[in-house]
Structure formats: C-alpha cells, structure tokens
C-alpha cells in the first residue's frame, strides 16, 4: 500500500504541491492527468525523493517516512521500493542493455553476478528484448530504449512503478509497443502511477484516474466516472480540450 | 672540411639517452595518475560546491595557471624540505623523514602532479557535467550510492569525453618534463646535457634527444587514439 499525507513542495517561494493526499492499494493502477505545470512530475519525484518534499508523509509498503526528518536510510528505502520510468528513458549510455538492468541488482542489492544476470534475463524476456542484450542504448530505437527503462525499473522488484510520460518522447509509431509493455506489466499486478497524456490508454488501463491542477488533486475517480461524468468544471474543460487536440 | 654535425657522436649518444627514458616516462605517467586524483577531487569539490574547499581549489587552479611551471618546480624543490624541517623542529612531526634522502625525482613527480592536476580539474569538471542530468537521476532512483554512480556510470562517460583533452595535456607534460634536470634529475634531457658537455657537441645531443621526444609523443598519440576509440565504443549507433 502507498499513502501520501499532505505532501507540500515549494521551489523557493513557488508552491508547487499544495497538500496532496492519496491512498493507493496494492496492485492498483493510477493515472495522473493534468495540464502542463500542474505538478504531476513533481509529485512522482517527491515519492522517491528525487525532489525533497517540503513537508508531509510518504508511506510505501509499511515504511512510513516523515519527509522533514527523513534519514539517508529512509530515502534509500523509498528509492529501492519504487521504480521510475522517465520520459527521456535516461538509460546508462555506457552500459549494455543487460548491464542497465543488472546494475541495480549487483551494485544496489549486492546480488551475485550470475543470480543478477538470471533475474535480468527474465525481466528482459518480459519486455521482449532478449535479442538486444549486448546492445548499447545508442543502438536502440526509442521504443526499445523505453522498454529497457521499464525493465531497469522492474529489476529491483519495487512496490510501485512510477511512469512520467513514458511515451511522450517517442515517435508515434513506437508508442504502441511501449504501451503494450506497460499493459503486460500491469497484468502482473504491479502497483503503478502513470503520468500520461494518452487519455485513451489511461482510460483503459487505470483503476483510478486523478486530475491535478495547480498543485492540487482537483478530482479523482474510476476512469468511467472521470471521463464520462467529470464533476469539476476544470476537469471538464481539460478533457474536452485534450480530446479536441487529438 | 668543416662538418655541420658529428654524426657518429649523434648516433652513439642514443643508447645513453634512451636508457633514461624510464625516468621521463615515469615522471610523466606517475604525475598523470596522481593528477587524475587531484583533478577529480577538485572537480567534484566544484560541482558539489563544497564550502571552503571550493574557494581553496579555485585559488589553487588560478595560482598554477598564473605562474610558470619552472617556478612551481623550484617552489616544490626548495619549499617542501623547508616545510618538513620546520614541522620537525617546531612540532616534532614527521620525525622519521630524512629531508636529505628524498630523491629529486620525488619533487619532480610532486611538482608535475600539482601542476597537471590544476589543468585537469577544469577538463574533468566539464566532462562530468557533460553527462546528462537524467542519468544521475536514474542512478539515484534505483538507489545507487553517489560513489557507485560516479564510478560505474559517470566517470566512464566523462573519461571518454575528456580523453582528447587529457591526451593533449599528457603530451605537453611529457615535453615539459625536460625541465626536471634543473633540480638534478637525470632524465633523457639531463642525460643529453651531460653527454653534450662531455663531448662538447651540444647540437648533436639535442638533435638526438628531440628525436627521442618526438618518437615518444607519436607513440603516445597513437595509443591515445586507440584508448579513445575503446572508451567511446558505446556511442556508436551500430550493433556491437
Ligand atoms: N527543479 C525545479 N526548480 C524550480 N521549479 C520547478 C522545478 N521543477 C519544476 N518546477 C516548477 O514546478 C511546477 C510544476 O512542474 P512539474 O514539472 O511538476 O509539472 P508537470 O505537471 O509535470 O508539467 P508537464 O506536463 O509539463 O510535465 C512548474 O511551474 C515548474 O516550473
Ligand atoms: Mg512533467
């Protein structure tokens, strides 16, 4: 289970997250929608402390951390219990596909090499990249790179996967292979937070959809509720604008 | 007939000069290794904006760039024994060190390391900063320690970026080691000087020693090209 209690984030004087409360049960898939600058990325990045939240409580898998008194060990625990998939993939460019996935196991979890390799091969099989093990990121298509990104995030077997616009940098024809990979991971019962502009995808994959604006959660509900009967005026506007842009 | 050159003397001086190559190479390679540590250390201090230390390292870099290498060599050669002596007398530290037994090669190595370290510092800093932020974040996100991140992800890529610059500086250093004879080190240059004054044939020995430097630098350049290719192999967009 994942719980966020009253998360606030300031950048200097700019108030970017204004008290986020969220409780997500195991296996739940939550999509986060919202206009640019609403704080979606910041929210994900506060969960794994890529950004230090200003105040609030983050709880993941029974580990409860008051962000204002978070120790190094707390941050490490949060980071290893989350896996992040970045818009720009952010693969380690000097490492092969296999090593990108293995490195978390060998240098963070301190697994033996052959054990790490076995696990990594399993995961790479799931994202369909066993034929690219010894390629470097520069030798892969964007879609393949993002699938490695997903494999790397899965390697530490995190409680939750955080996706920040995983398909936004991709050429349109490569979006589907990545969405298919995300679907297949979803089918394994992994808890996921997905920030996305792919409304159709969000609608079909999510258990819950959250609409954020200006640092607050404006509205949340099942995809059915949110997409067909949005309550808040701002949600309606966002959805109609987003569907017109399609 | 007056000869421009005593060719025999020139040719015969080679073995003696070449026999001192280990000194020249030793000082150059040794100071490259030490200066890489200094350079990485000062670069990290700057990148992480460590208070106090970053001011000190700025002053250090500025001083080294703003003073002649020759002066720096003298400062190390005359300064370090004095400092050690002072510490022994005033504080009773370093009692086991015998100032008179320190070989001039050690001073040369120190002086060149400190000098090259300052020049490398900027190159290394910009090479580290050339690695995109996203990879730092990805490393953090999987829980890697800063040390593991630096050693396994950032340095290998920074090195690949820095190699052309590092290589040029290393080659300059090889040539600059010709200064060390002034503190009594007999490197290839020192050996050439000795031979030259013995045979009163300076032109010949300096031709010989310049050929040795030249060949050495050509070999080093070739090796560097190979190393760079290898270090950057991951950048090529074709199947490995
Ligand atoms: N490192 C930072 N320093 C200062 N301000 C930042 C930083 N990161 C984000 N912000 C600001 O915080 C606000 C929220 O940004 P965030 O990236 O979370 O929005 P977003 O909802 O992910 O937007 P987008 O859809 O464009 O990705 C923006 O106003 C942004 O300018
Ligand atoms: Mg964003």
XYZ file of C-alpha atoms and ligand atoms in Angstrom:
518
model
C 0.000 0.000 0.000
C 1.084 3.534 -0.745
C -0.022 6.521 1.201
C 0.741 10.178 0.712
C -0.309 12.506 3.504
C -0.464 16.228 2.998
C 2.563 16.480 0.701
C 3.741 20.012 0.073
C 6.539 21.084 -2.194
C 7.991 24.521 -2.630
C 10.625 25.556 -5.152
C 11.961 28.594 -3.363
C 8.770 30.578 -2.882
C 6.797 28.790 -5.596
C 4.219 26.474 -4.043
C 4.095 23.539 -6.479
C 2.329 20.821 -4.464
C -0.331 22.093 -2.119
C -1.189 19.242 0.185
C -1.515 16.012 -1.766
C -3.362 13.158 -0.053
C -3.567 9.807 -1.719
C -4.037 6.221 -0.691
C -3.390 3.512 -3.220
C -3.789 -0.171 -2.555
C -1.556 -2.919 -3.809
C -1.962 -3.674 -7.493
C -3.903 -0.526 -8.187
C -3.130 1.408 -11.355
C -3.467 5.137 -11.004
C -3.201 7.555 -13.895
C -2.452 11.177 -13.255
C -3.706 13.743 -15.738
C -3.411 17.481 -15.729
C -2.202 20.478 -17.661
C 1.467 21.327 -18.044
C 2.981 22.757 -14.879
C 0.294 21.328 -12.603
C 2.891 19.397 -10.586
C 2.462 15.845 -11.908
C 6.176 15.203 -12.363
C 6.977 16.876 -9.095
C 4.522 14.582 -7.327
C 6.178 11.438 -8.720
C 9.623 12.803 -7.959
C 8.654 13.589 -4.399
C 7.605 9.992 -3.828
C 11.126 8.698 -4.466
C 12.915 11.796 -3.195
C 14.404 12.831 -6.499
C 12.979 16.034 -5.139
C 12.886 16.547 -1.414
C 9.258 17.276 -0.486
C 8.920 20.258 1.816
C 6.512 18.570 4.223
C 4.209 15.605 4.526
C 4.400 11.857 4.943
C 5.223 9.201 2.376
C 4.363 5.624 3.206
C 5.268 2.722 0.955
C 4.915 -0.941 1.801
C 4.635 -0.270 5.526
C 7.603 2.093 5.602
C 6.398 5.436 6.884
C 8.610 8.462 6.332
C 8.041 11.959 7.596
C 9.801 13.846 4.836
C 11.079 16.577 7.092
C 13.050 14.133 9.207
C 13.892 11.590 6.506
C 17.243 9.896 7.069
C 19.532 8.587 4.353
C 18.284 5.103 5.138
C 14.665 6.261 4.718
C 15.449 7.800 1.343
C 17.241 4.621 0.294
C 14.249 2.532 1.380
C 11.846 4.708 -0.623
C 14.072 4.630 -3.682
C 14.516 0.892 -3.688
C 10.811 0.313 -3.180
C 9.937 2.469 -6.186
C 10.963 2.106 -9.810
C 10.922 5.103 -12.057
C 10.439 5.254 -15.813
C 11.477 8.569 -17.332
C 10.184 10.459 -20.310
C 13.710 10.648 -21.762
C 14.469 6.999 -20.820
C 17.666 8.104 -19.042
C 19.410 4.824 -19.715
C 23.036 4.494 -18.673
C 24.682 5.122 -22.007
C 27.958 3.396 -21.211
C 26.242 0.144 -20.276
C 24.695 -2.547 -22.423
C 21.016 -3.410 -22.224
C 21.766 -6.311 -19.891
C 24.026 -4.212 -17.662
C 21.468 -1.415 -17.453
C 19.049 -3.894 -15.928
C 21.644 -5.761 -13.859
C 23.366 -2.817 -12.252
C 20.664 -2.209 -9.673
C 20.870 -5.835 -8.612
C 24.660 -6.006 -8.425
C 25.540 -2.605 -7.076
C 22.448 -1.790 -5.020
C 21.079 -5.167 -3.923
C 24.587 -6.681 -3.918
C 23.424 -9.858 -5.635
C 25.946 -12.281 -7.080
C 26.614 -11.754 -10.752
C 25.058 -14.956 -12.059
C 21.959 -14.533 -9.932
C 21.585 -10.917 -11.067
C 22.038 -11.992 -14.643
C 19.385 -14.668 -14.375
C 16.857 -12.225 -12.932
C 17.716 -9.598 -15.503
C 17.295 -12.047 -18.360
C 13.854 -12.990 -17.019
C 12.819 -9.360 -16.918
C 14.242 -8.591 -20.350
C 12.295 -11.538 -21.666
C 9.110 -9.956 -20.333
C 9.800 -6.721 -22.218
C 10.835 -8.659 -25.320
C 14.462 -7.595 -25.565
C 16.448 -10.786 -25.161
C 17.756 -10.295 -28.687
C 19.367 -6.955 -27.763
C 21.271 -7.878 -24.595
C 24.664 -6.618 -25.705
C 23.493 -3.508 -27.475
C 24.207 -0.072 -26.100
C 21.340 2.416 -25.737
C 22.617 4.405 -28.736
C 21.999 1.311 -30.852
C 18.316 1.020 -29.957
C 15.123 2.667 -31.131
C 13.299 4.941 -28.710
C 10.690 2.271 -28.068
C 13.338 -0.317 -27.289
C 15.144 2.126 -25.018
C 11.985 2.798 -23.083
C 11.347 -0.920 -22.692
C 14.848 -1.225 -21.228
C 13.886 1.668 -18.947
C 10.877 -0.311 -17.786
C 12.999 -3.432 -17.292
C 15.534 -1.490 -15.262
C 12.762 -0.088 -13.077
C 11.327 -3.582 -12.583
C 14.658 -5.167 -11.697
C 14.614 -4.244 -8.029
C 11.095 -5.632 -7.766
C 9.702 -2.364 -6.401
C 6.377 -1.946 -4.620
C 5.338 0.631 -7.159
C 6.350 1.780 -10.618
C 6.293 5.495 -11.360
C 5.906 6.413 -15.027
C 6.460 10.028 -16.017
C 5.065 10.452 -19.522
C 6.698 7.242 -20.732
C 5.630 7.672 -24.352
C 5.904 11.435 -24.808
C 9.359 11.360 -26.413
C 8.520 8.551 -28.798
C 7.768 8.699 -32.479
C 4.051 7.902 -32.874
C 4.687 4.524 -34.478
C 6.713 3.411 -31.429
C 4.131 4.368 -28.805
C 2.147 1.164 -29.095
C 4.991 -1.221 -28.302
C 5.712 0.680 -25.090
C 2.044 0.853 -24.104
C 1.805 -2.878 -24.734
C 4.773 -3.442 -22.425
C 3.174 -1.312 -19.720
C -0.052 -3.290 -20.123
C 1.773 -6.563 -19.716
C 3.467 -5.324 -16.551
C 0.099 -4.103 -15.281
C -1.272 -7.591 -15.817
C 1.242 -8.949 -13.292
C -0.464 -6.956 -10.542
C 2.197 -4.295 -10.075
C 1.071 -1.076 -8.456
C 1.597 1.811 -10.850
C 1.403 5.568 -11.044
C 1.263 6.772 -14.622
C 1.516 10.398 -15.632
C 0.348 10.459 -19.212
C -1.262 12.448 -21.958
C -2.530 9.265 -23.608
C -6.113 9.636 -22.433
C -7.441 6.557 -24.173
C -4.688 4.456 -22.667
C -5.277 5.918 -19.206
C -8.955 5.193 -19.510
C -8.495 1.610 -20.448
C -5.623 0.620 -18.128
C -6.389 2.520 -14.921
C -8.300 1.538 -11.824
C -8.328 5.151 -10.822
C -7.738 8.432 -12.613
C -6.588 11.579 -10.901
C -6.914 15.046 -12.332
C -4.392 17.528 -10.985
C -4.198 21.244 -11.484
C -2.103 23.908 -9.873
C -0.622 21.577 -7.261
C -3.854 20.060 -6.000
C -5.874 16.974 -6.815
C -8.984 18.508 -8.322
C -10.874 15.302 -8.860
C -10.380 11.558 -8.771
C -12.453 8.551 -9.612
C -12.764 5.491 -11.766
C -11.981 6.067 -15.437
C -15.715 5.723 -16.151
C -16.642 8.450 -13.672
C -13.881 10.829 -14.589
C -14.112 10.536 -18.340
C -17.899 10.335 -18.733
C -19.208 12.351 -15.791
C -16.475 14.693 -14.571
C -17.749 16.776 -11.660
C -15.333 19.672 -11.574
C -15.570 22.347 -14.212
C -11.787 22.330 -14.654
C -11.752 18.597 -15.328
C -14.439 19.015 -17.986
C -12.512 21.785 -19.647
C -9.276 19.824 -19.575
C -10.864 16.697 -21.003
C -12.709 18.477 -23.768
C -9.623 20.445 -24.708
C -7.452 17.333 -24.619
C -9.865 15.334 -26.759
C -10.167 18.186 -29.256
C -6.369 18.223 -29.614
C -6.398 14.556 -30.506
C 86.339 20.397 -44.405
C 84.226 21.648 -41.521
C 81.386 19.252 -40.580
C 77.989 20.627 -39.656
C 77.378 17.597 -37.472
C 79.383 14.906 -35.811
C 77.032 12.152 -36.962
C 78.867 9.408 -35.148
C 78.608 11.228 -31.868
C 74.919 11.868 -32.505
C 74.206 8.200 -33.151
C 76.353 6.995 -30.291
C 74.521 9.275 -27.855
C 71.201 7.494 -28.412
C 71.687 4.442 -26.174
C 72.663 6.570 -23.188
C 69.757 8.964 -23.739
C 67.238 6.166 -24.275
C 68.446 4.467 -21.108
C 66.972 7.412 -19.163
C 63.555 7.069 -20.790
C 62.111 5.278 -17.751
C 62.726 8.440 -15.724
C 60.970 10.661 -18.257
C 58.071 8.242 -18.725
C 57.906 7.508 -15.009
C 57.523 11.158 -14.086
C 55.008 11.783 -16.868
C 52.845 8.718 -16.201
C 53.202 8.963 -12.428
C 52.091 12.567 -12.420
C 49.249 11.775 -14.810
C 47.927 9.204 -12.350
C 48.324 11.439 -9.309
C 46.939 14.459 -11.127
C 43.854 12.497 -12.160
C 43.090 12.038 -8.464
C 43.730 15.715 -7.797
C 41.709 16.712 -10.840
C 38.719 14.508 -9.970
C 38.817 15.645 -6.359
C 38.885 19.356 -7.193
C 36.296 18.886 -9.940
C 33.894 17.195 -7.501
C 34.502 19.943 -4.944
C 33.459 22.483 -7.555
C 30.489 20.500 -8.831
C 29.107 19.919 -5.347
C 30.070 23.476 -4.334
C 31.709 22.285 -1.120
C 32.138 25.339 1.101
C 35.711 26.488 1.889
C 37.267 23.708 -0.197
C 35.840 25.144 -3.401
C 37.426 28.516 -2.652
C 40.736 26.817 -1.903
C 40.599 24.831 -5.103
C 39.794 27.927 -7.160
C 42.835 29.659 -5.713
C 44.934 26.583 -6.392
C 43.865 26.362 -10.030
C 44.315 30.088 -10.544
C 47.794 30.063 -8.967
C 49.009 27.144 -11.073
C 47.693 28.706 -14.251
C 49.142 32.062 -13.393
C 52.703 31.033 -12.577
C 55.408 29.403 -14.717
C 55.952 25.690 -14.347
C 59.645 26.340 -13.815
C 58.859 28.468 -10.777
C 56.487 25.799 -9.460
C 59.211 23.174 -9.728
C 61.575 25.372 -7.725
C 58.873 26.088 -5.154
C 58.343 22.374 -4.575
C 62.048 21.569 -4.616
C 63.062 24.248 -2.131
C 59.795 24.611 -0.257
C 58.989 21.047 0.753
C 62.269 20.321 2.548
C 61.935 23.603 4.410
C 58.373 22.847 5.415
C 59.245 19.326 6.571
C 62.220 20.675 8.529
C 60.042 23.356 10.096
C 57.417 20.797 11.139
C 60.102 18.574 12.651
C 61.662 21.355 14.699
C 58.514 23.193 15.755
C 56.022 20.381 16.236
C 58.066 17.203 16.268
C 56.077 15.843 13.322
C 57.444 13.641 10.526
C 60.456 12.716 12.623
C 61.218 9.681 10.508
C 61.522 11.725 7.302
C 65.082 12.434 6.257
C 64.874 15.523 4.093
C 68.272 14.931 2.553
C 67.419 11.475 1.343
C 64.406 12.498 -0.742
C 65.275 11.879 -4.378
C 64.867 14.789 -6.781
C 62.573 12.539 -8.839
C 60.069 12.708 -5.987
C 59.996 16.505 -6.104
C 59.641 16.388 -9.860
C 56.739 13.963 -9.575
C 55.042 16.163 -6.973
C 55.530 19.364 -8.915
C 54.176 17.894 -12.119
C 51.217 16.256 -10.378
C 50.208 19.501 -8.726
C 50.638 21.366 -11.994
C 48.781 18.910 -14.201
C 46.086 18.382 -11.555
C 45.081 22.019 -11.795
C 44.812 21.887 -15.556
C 42.888 18.613 -15.481
C 40.458 19.910 -12.907
C 38.568 22.099 -15.381
C 38.602 19.470 -18.109
C 37.296 16.829 -15.740
C 34.651 19.130 -14.310
C 33.214 19.969 -17.698
C 33.416 16.309 -18.753
C 31.443 15.224 -15.695
C 28.909 17.967 -16.303
C 28.557 16.857 -19.918
C 26.879 13.650 -18.737
C 23.165 14.397 -18.853
C 21.321 15.018 -15.591
C 18.883 12.255 -16.442
C 21.482 9.562 -15.851
C 22.321 10.993 -12.435
C 18.615 10.892 -11.619
C 18.164 7.373 -12.915
C 21.078 6.213 -10.772
C 19.610 7.887 -7.704
C 16.178 6.497 -8.465
C 17.412 2.904 -8.315
C 19.116 3.665 -5.015
C 22.732 3.749 -6.185
C 25.162 5.411 -3.813
C 26.902 8.532 -5.104
C 30.199 6.617 -5.199
C 28.794 3.739 -7.230
C 27.064 6.182 -9.545
C 30.287 8.084 -10.150
C 32.468 5.023 -10.628
C 30.131 2.965 -12.789
C 28.128 5.499 -14.746
C 29.516 8.999 -14.682
C 33.323 8.649 -14.735
C 33.452 6.182 -17.621
C 31.437 8.587 -19.757
C 33.274 11.663 -18.534
C 36.567 9.957 -19.290
C 35.503 9.225 -22.833
C 34.626 12.887 -23.282
C 37.821 14.107 -21.637
C 40.332 11.816 -23.324
C 41.269 14.131 -26.223
C 41.992 16.959 -23.782
C 43.667 14.697 -21.250
C 45.814 13.310 -24.037
C 46.959 16.729 -25.181
C 47.830 17.714 -21.653
C 49.675 14.462 -21.112
C 51.739 15.044 -24.225
C 52.540 18.575 -23.061
C 53.598 17.101 -19.748
C 55.937 14.633 -21.415
C 57.634 17.540 -23.127
C 57.626 19.689 -20.009
C 59.478 17.004 -18.062
C 62.545 18.234 -19.940
C 62.684 20.892 -17.200
C 63.437 18.457 -14.399
C 67.201 18.450 -14.955
C 67.257 21.841 -13.194
C 66.638 20.100 -9.875
C 69.170 17.403 -10.615
C 67.023 14.679 -12.155
C 68.843 12.883 -14.941
C 66.040 12.258 -17.404
C 66.623 11.993 -21.136
C 67.207 15.738 -21.280
C 69.577 15.674 -18.337
C 71.471 12.807 -19.943
C 71.709 14.738 -23.206
C 73.147 17.728 -21.360
C 75.744 15.569 -19.642
C 76.796 13.926 -22.899
C 76.839 17.247 -24.660
C 79.151 18.903 -22.182
C 81.419 15.854 -22.086
C 81.860 15.785 -25.851
C 81.345 19.493 -26.425
C 78.739 18.515 -29.020
C 75.509 20.135 -27.849
C 73.853 20.432 -31.221
C 74.242 16.685 -31.788
C 72.802 15.598 -28.427
C 69.880 17.980 -28.662
C 69.047 16.620 -32.089
C 69.208 13.137 -30.602
C 67.035 13.995 -27.622
C 64.498 15.824 -29.758
C 64.140 12.716 -31.907
C 63.532 10.633 -28.787
C 60.833 13.059 -27.563
C 59.271 13.151 -30.989
C 59.020 9.389 -31.355
C 57.742 9.052 -27.807
C 54.983 11.588 -28.462
C 53.993 9.945 -31.727
C 53.648 6.588 -29.974
C 51.626 8.122 -27.160
C 49.325 9.820 -29.653
C 48.683 6.529 -31.407
C 47.907 4.789 -28.142
C 45.560 7.619 -27.160
C 43.575 7.256 -30.363
C 43.095 3.566 -29.571
C 42.093 4.278 -25.987
C 39.625 6.921 -27.079
C 38.003 4.590 -29.580
C 37.614 1.973 -26.928
C 36.278 4.399 -24.321
C 33.671 5.742 -26.736
C 32.561 2.454 -28.187
C 29.128 2.752 -26.612
C 28.390 5.916 -28.593
C 28.382 4.240 -31.955
C 24.919 3.615 -33.292
C 25.689 0.204 -34.769
C 25.466 -3.300 -33.391
C 28.325 -4.173 -31.058
N 13.660 21.918 -10.351
C 12.736 22.898 -10.366
N 13.041 24.124 -9.899
C 12.116 25.112 -9.891
N 10.877 24.969 -10.308
C 10.493 23.779 -10.796
C 11.398 22.677 -10.852
N 10.751 21.612 -11.374
C 9.508 22.025 -11.636
N 9.338 23.315 -11.289
C 8.084 24.096 -11.411
O 7.081 23.391 -10.722
C 5.843 23.453 -11.428
C 5.344 22.051 -11.649
O 6.217 21.387 -12.538
P 6.022 19.865 -12.978
O 7.181 19.537 -13.831
O 5.780 19.036 -11.790
O 4.711 19.953 -13.842
P 4.035 18.830 -14.751
O 2.629 18.737 -14.325
O 4.860 17.597 -14.726
O 4.101 19.501 -16.178
P 4.339 18.822 -17.623
O 3.009 18.246 -18.057
O 4.733 19.959 -18.489
O 5.411 17.794 -17.473
C 6.130 24.212 -12.709
O 5.699 25.539 -12.521
C 7.618 24.165 -12.852
O 8.088 25.326 -13.466
Mg 6.038 16.585 -16.125
